[in-house]
Amino acid sequence: MSKLRLIEPMGPLAGASVVVTRPLPAAAALKRQIRALDGSAIGLPGLSLRATDDVAAAKAALQQARDADLIVFASPNAVKFASALRALRFARHAQVCAVGMGTARALTRRGVRNVAFPRERQDSDGLLALAELQKLRGKRVALIGAPGGRELLARTLRARRARVTTIHVYRRVPPRYTARQLAALENASAPLLTLLTSAEALTNLRARLPLHLFARLAEGELIVSSARLAQLARHSLFANVHVAASPSPRHLLAAAAQALARHRL
């Protein structure tokens, strides 16, 4: 009597190498999820994060922001670094806004309630479409994040006649790749998928990776978090670009699984 051979089901990322470009420690949770889907996770940060150089100024600005009409957190990292400087407590009349669900969750974990955030387009454009950010003439707005980046939020809020104070609680710096990280990318098995949520990270990858390794990324499948980033990636010679519904790990990995399924057809 022949025995039936059971075949273990494979996850949607089985056999794929997935490059995570988020900085530490945010990349750790994403890498765990990739492995849970049977993918091989490769850490290749597109940028590194550091605390602000002027801690005293940031603390003073956060203290003044307690009485602002509107407090906007530009990323989960803004929440992390701000809360390390001062407890996140705001006036009752203040409206706290987050650029997306991940940032809103980070605020909730630190005791901030009734956070407004965009449900669909979770980026600066989605945030600026919120009803809470429309009538801002004369209102005091504290924008908490890092210097550089797109600067769309501050520019648009000022155009809406808000009195904007930008509070830099952390800074982004280019990464320094180790020999182990470069070897992991060089030896990664195909198919290769890269997750990307930052234009600055894209610039750093192109500038700091050896040419043949950047070419490996460009020849594979790229998962990005917005149409704007997709356009930038295509200008950087990425041919196979897929746009996720949002920067959240759930949406990035769903788009990666779809891209891999199409790749295998």
XYZ file of C-alpha atoms in Angstrom:
265
model
C 0.000 0.000 0.000
C 1.551 3.266 -1.109
C 1.889 6.097 1.361
C 0.569 9.543 0.579
C 3.273 12.168 0.624
C 2.193 15.345 2.333
C 3.415 18.558 0.765
C 3.939 21.439 3.140
C 2.166 24.609 1.978
C 4.517 27.420 1.009
C 4.106 31.058 1.949
C 3.521 33.758 -0.683
C 7.176 34.883 -0.574
C 8.720 31.399 -0.633
C 12.062 31.307 -2.434
C 12.306 35.071 -2.827
C 14.961 37.395 -1.411
C 13.335 40.561 -0.054
C 15.499 43.635 0.548
C 14.334 45.853 3.424
C 15.563 49.445 3.075
C 13.959 50.840 6.229
C 16.371 51.988 8.939
C 16.876 50.079 12.150
C 15.079 49.259 14.371
C 11.924 49.650 12.235
C 13.290 47.090 9.761
C 13.352 44.303 12.352
C 9.583 43.763 12.520
C 9.286 43.864 8.735
C 12.031 41.252 8.361
C 10.230 38.971 10.814
C 7.049 39.233 8.751
C 8.951 38.410 5.568
C 10.377 35.273 7.143
C 6.899 34.310 8.372
C 5.812 34.400 4.708
C 8.726 32.090 3.817
C 10.831 34.816 2.217
C 14.498 35.504 2.875
C 14.935 38.981 4.404
C 17.994 41.107 3.630
C 18.608 44.284 5.622
C 19.996 47.159 3.525
C 19.031 50.476 5.181
C 18.566 53.364 2.793
C 19.338 55.806 5.577
C 20.248 55.954 9.242
C 18.489 57.921 11.978
C 20.133 59.978 14.697
C 18.793 62.130 17.520
C 18.775 65.876 16.925
C 22.025 67.737 17.523
C 20.237 70.448 19.532
C 18.398 68.568 22.265
C 17.724 71.662 24.379
C 16.076 73.536 21.502
C 13.937 70.513 20.609
C 12.778 70.091 24.208
C 11.858 73.780 24.471
C 9.955 73.653 21.166
C 8.032 70.549 22.260
C 7.087 72.306 25.486
C 5.682 75.259 23.509
C 3.874 72.859 21.151
C 1.680 71.665 24.025
C -0.552 74.717 23.488
C -0.627 74.654 19.671
C -3.937 74.342 17.818
C -2.651 71.533 15.635
C 0.240 69.129 16.168
C 1.364 67.115 13.150
C 3.673 64.109 13.430
C 5.349 63.352 10.112
C 6.381 59.739 10.813
C 6.511 57.013 13.470
C 10.144 58.025 14.012
C 8.995 61.554 14.848
C 6.843 60.051 17.601
C 9.681 57.865 18.864
C 12.292 60.604 19.076
C 9.880 63.260 20.394
C 8.659 60.993 23.195
C 12.278 60.300 24.173
C 12.708 64.041 24.785
C 9.428 64.855 26.525
C 6.116 63.206 27.404
C 3.529 63.742 24.661
C 0.892 65.805 26.452
C -1.119 68.469 24.648
C -3.856 70.990 25.439
C -7.456 69.755 25.314
C -8.298 71.985 22.364
C -5.325 70.719 20.316
C -5.879 68.395 17.369
C -3.119 65.816 16.841
C -2.631 64.529 13.288
C -0.485 61.720 11.898
C 0.734 61.099 8.365
C -0.562 57.514 8.409
C -1.806 54.577 10.431
C 1.661 53.571 11.644
C 2.290 57.032 13.061
C -1.179 57.107 14.635
C -0.554 53.760 16.307
C 2.778 54.993 17.662
C 0.982 57.987 19.203
C -1.757 55.817 20.690
C 0.844 53.581 22.342
C 2.180 56.696 24.059
C -1.177 57.764 25.410
C -2.270 60.264 22.733
C -5.958 59.900 21.892
C -8.252 61.034 19.052
C -5.497 61.171 16.436
C -6.632 62.165 12.941
C -4.934 60.437 10.002
C -5.739 59.633 6.360
C -7.315 56.207 5.841
C -6.584 55.755 2.160
C -3.591 57.726 0.859
C -1.210 57.568 3.821
C 1.355 60.183 2.884
C 1.758 63.965 2.946
C -0.854 64.460 0.217
C -3.363 62.289 2.045
C -2.704 64.126 5.306
C -3.193 67.522 3.667
C -6.598 66.381 2.375
C -7.944 65.885 5.920
C -10.768 68.197 6.952
C -8.779 69.175 10.057
C -6.073 70.756 7.868
C -8.240 72.908 5.617
C -9.133 76.080 7.545
C -5.886 77.079 9.189
C -5.695 80.862 8.934
C -4.000 82.200 12.052
C -3.800 78.810 13.767
C -0.634 77.648 15.500
C 0.674 74.446 13.949
C 3.602 72.407 15.254
C 5.129 70.112 12.625
C 7.299 67.449 14.245
C 9.801 65.469 12.202
C 13.291 65.732 10.699
C 14.984 68.299 8.442
C 15.085 67.646 4.726
C 12.715 65.394 2.872
C 9.906 66.588 0.675
C 8.972 69.725 2.710
C 5.464 69.619 1.179
C 3.711 69.700 4.560
C 5.335 72.860 5.889
C 5.039 74.679 2.570
C 1.348 73.860 2.109
C 0.400 74.604 5.723
C 2.011 78.041 5.430
C 0.191 78.610 2.145
C -3.021 77.972 4.091
C -2.026 80.856 6.408
C -1.110 78.708 9.388
C 1.595 79.850 11.808
C 3.910 76.873 11.417
C 6.718 75.887 13.754
C 8.893 73.001 12.556
C 10.401 70.925 15.361
C 13.285 68.666 14.370
C 13.550 65.830 16.877
C 15.792 63.603 14.763
C 17.893 63.703 11.613
C 18.569 61.403 8.686
C 22.107 60.529 7.639
C 23.408 58.371 4.778
C 24.085 54.741 5.678
C 27.471 53.073 5.896
C 27.273 49.570 4.504
C 29.254 46.741 6.033
C 31.011 44.037 4.068
C 28.439 41.572 5.438
C 25.493 43.633 4.128
C 27.057 43.959 0.675
C 27.864 40.247 0.560
C 24.287 39.374 1.543
C 22.973 41.365 -1.397
C 25.548 39.958 -3.814
C 24.790 36.372 -2.799
C 21.013 36.744 -2.535
C 19.101 34.203 -4.554
C 16.689 35.320 -7.265
C 13.997 36.470 -7.541
C 14.975 39.687 -5.765
C 12.371 42.134 -4.450
C 13.129 45.484 -2.809
C 10.787 47.393 -0.468
C 11.222 51.176 -0.651
C 9.312 53.962 1.123
C 11.661 56.952 0.907
C 13.030 59.068 -1.942
C 16.039 59.895 0.210
C 16.720 56.189 0.691
C 16.592 55.702 -3.079
C 19.164 58.483 -3.547
C 21.450 56.961 -0.921
C 21.224 53.472 -2.407
C 22.200 54.766 -5.822
C 25.056 56.878 -4.465
C 26.533 54.422 -1.953
C 26.084 50.945 -3.366
C 28.689 49.541 -5.765
C 27.357 49.881 -9.293
C 26.918 46.171 -9.886
C 24.914 45.778 -6.676
C 22.641 48.710 -7.449
C 22.128 47.110 -10.867
C 20.982 43.922 -9.067
C 18.288 45.902 -7.294
C 17.261 47.716 -10.475
C 16.905 44.467 -12.394
C 14.597 42.947 -9.770
C 11.117 43.815 -8.578
C 10.702 47.100 -6.681
C 7.802 47.722 -4.300
C 7.235 51.404 -3.493
C 4.757 53.222 -1.272
C 3.520 55.954 -3.655
C 3.120 56.865 -7.307
C 5.559 59.762 -6.829
C 8.228 57.367 -5.582
C 7.485 54.994 -8.462
C 8.230 57.784 -10.934
C 11.524 58.585 -9.204
C 12.478 54.912 -9.216
C 11.830 54.566 -12.940
C 14.100 57.564 -13.512
C 16.742 55.634 -11.537
C 16.502 52.754 -14.038
C 14.151 50.458 -12.097
C 12.049 48.729 -14.736
C 9.708 46.557 -12.648
C 8.044 48.954 -10.210
C 4.913 48.112 -8.218
C 2.976 50.604 -6.062
C 1.654 49.416 -2.691
C -1.551 50.819 -1.209
C 0.404 52.510 1.604
C 3.788 52.399 3.388
C 2.408 49.986 6.010
C 4.151 46.590 6.210
C 0.851 44.841 5.450
C 0.395 46.694 2.168
C 4.074 46.487 1.185
C 4.129 42.727 1.660
C 0.811 42.237 -0.124
C 2.192 44.139 -3.124
C 5.413 42.109 -2.937
C 3.456 38.836 -3.007
C 1.457 40.038 -6.018
C 4.597 41.134 -7.836
C 6.239 37.773 -7.151
C 3.196 35.879 -8.401
C 3.242 37.855 -11.662
C 7.000 37.346 -11.941
C 6.514 33.574 -11.796
C 3.852 33.431 -14.501
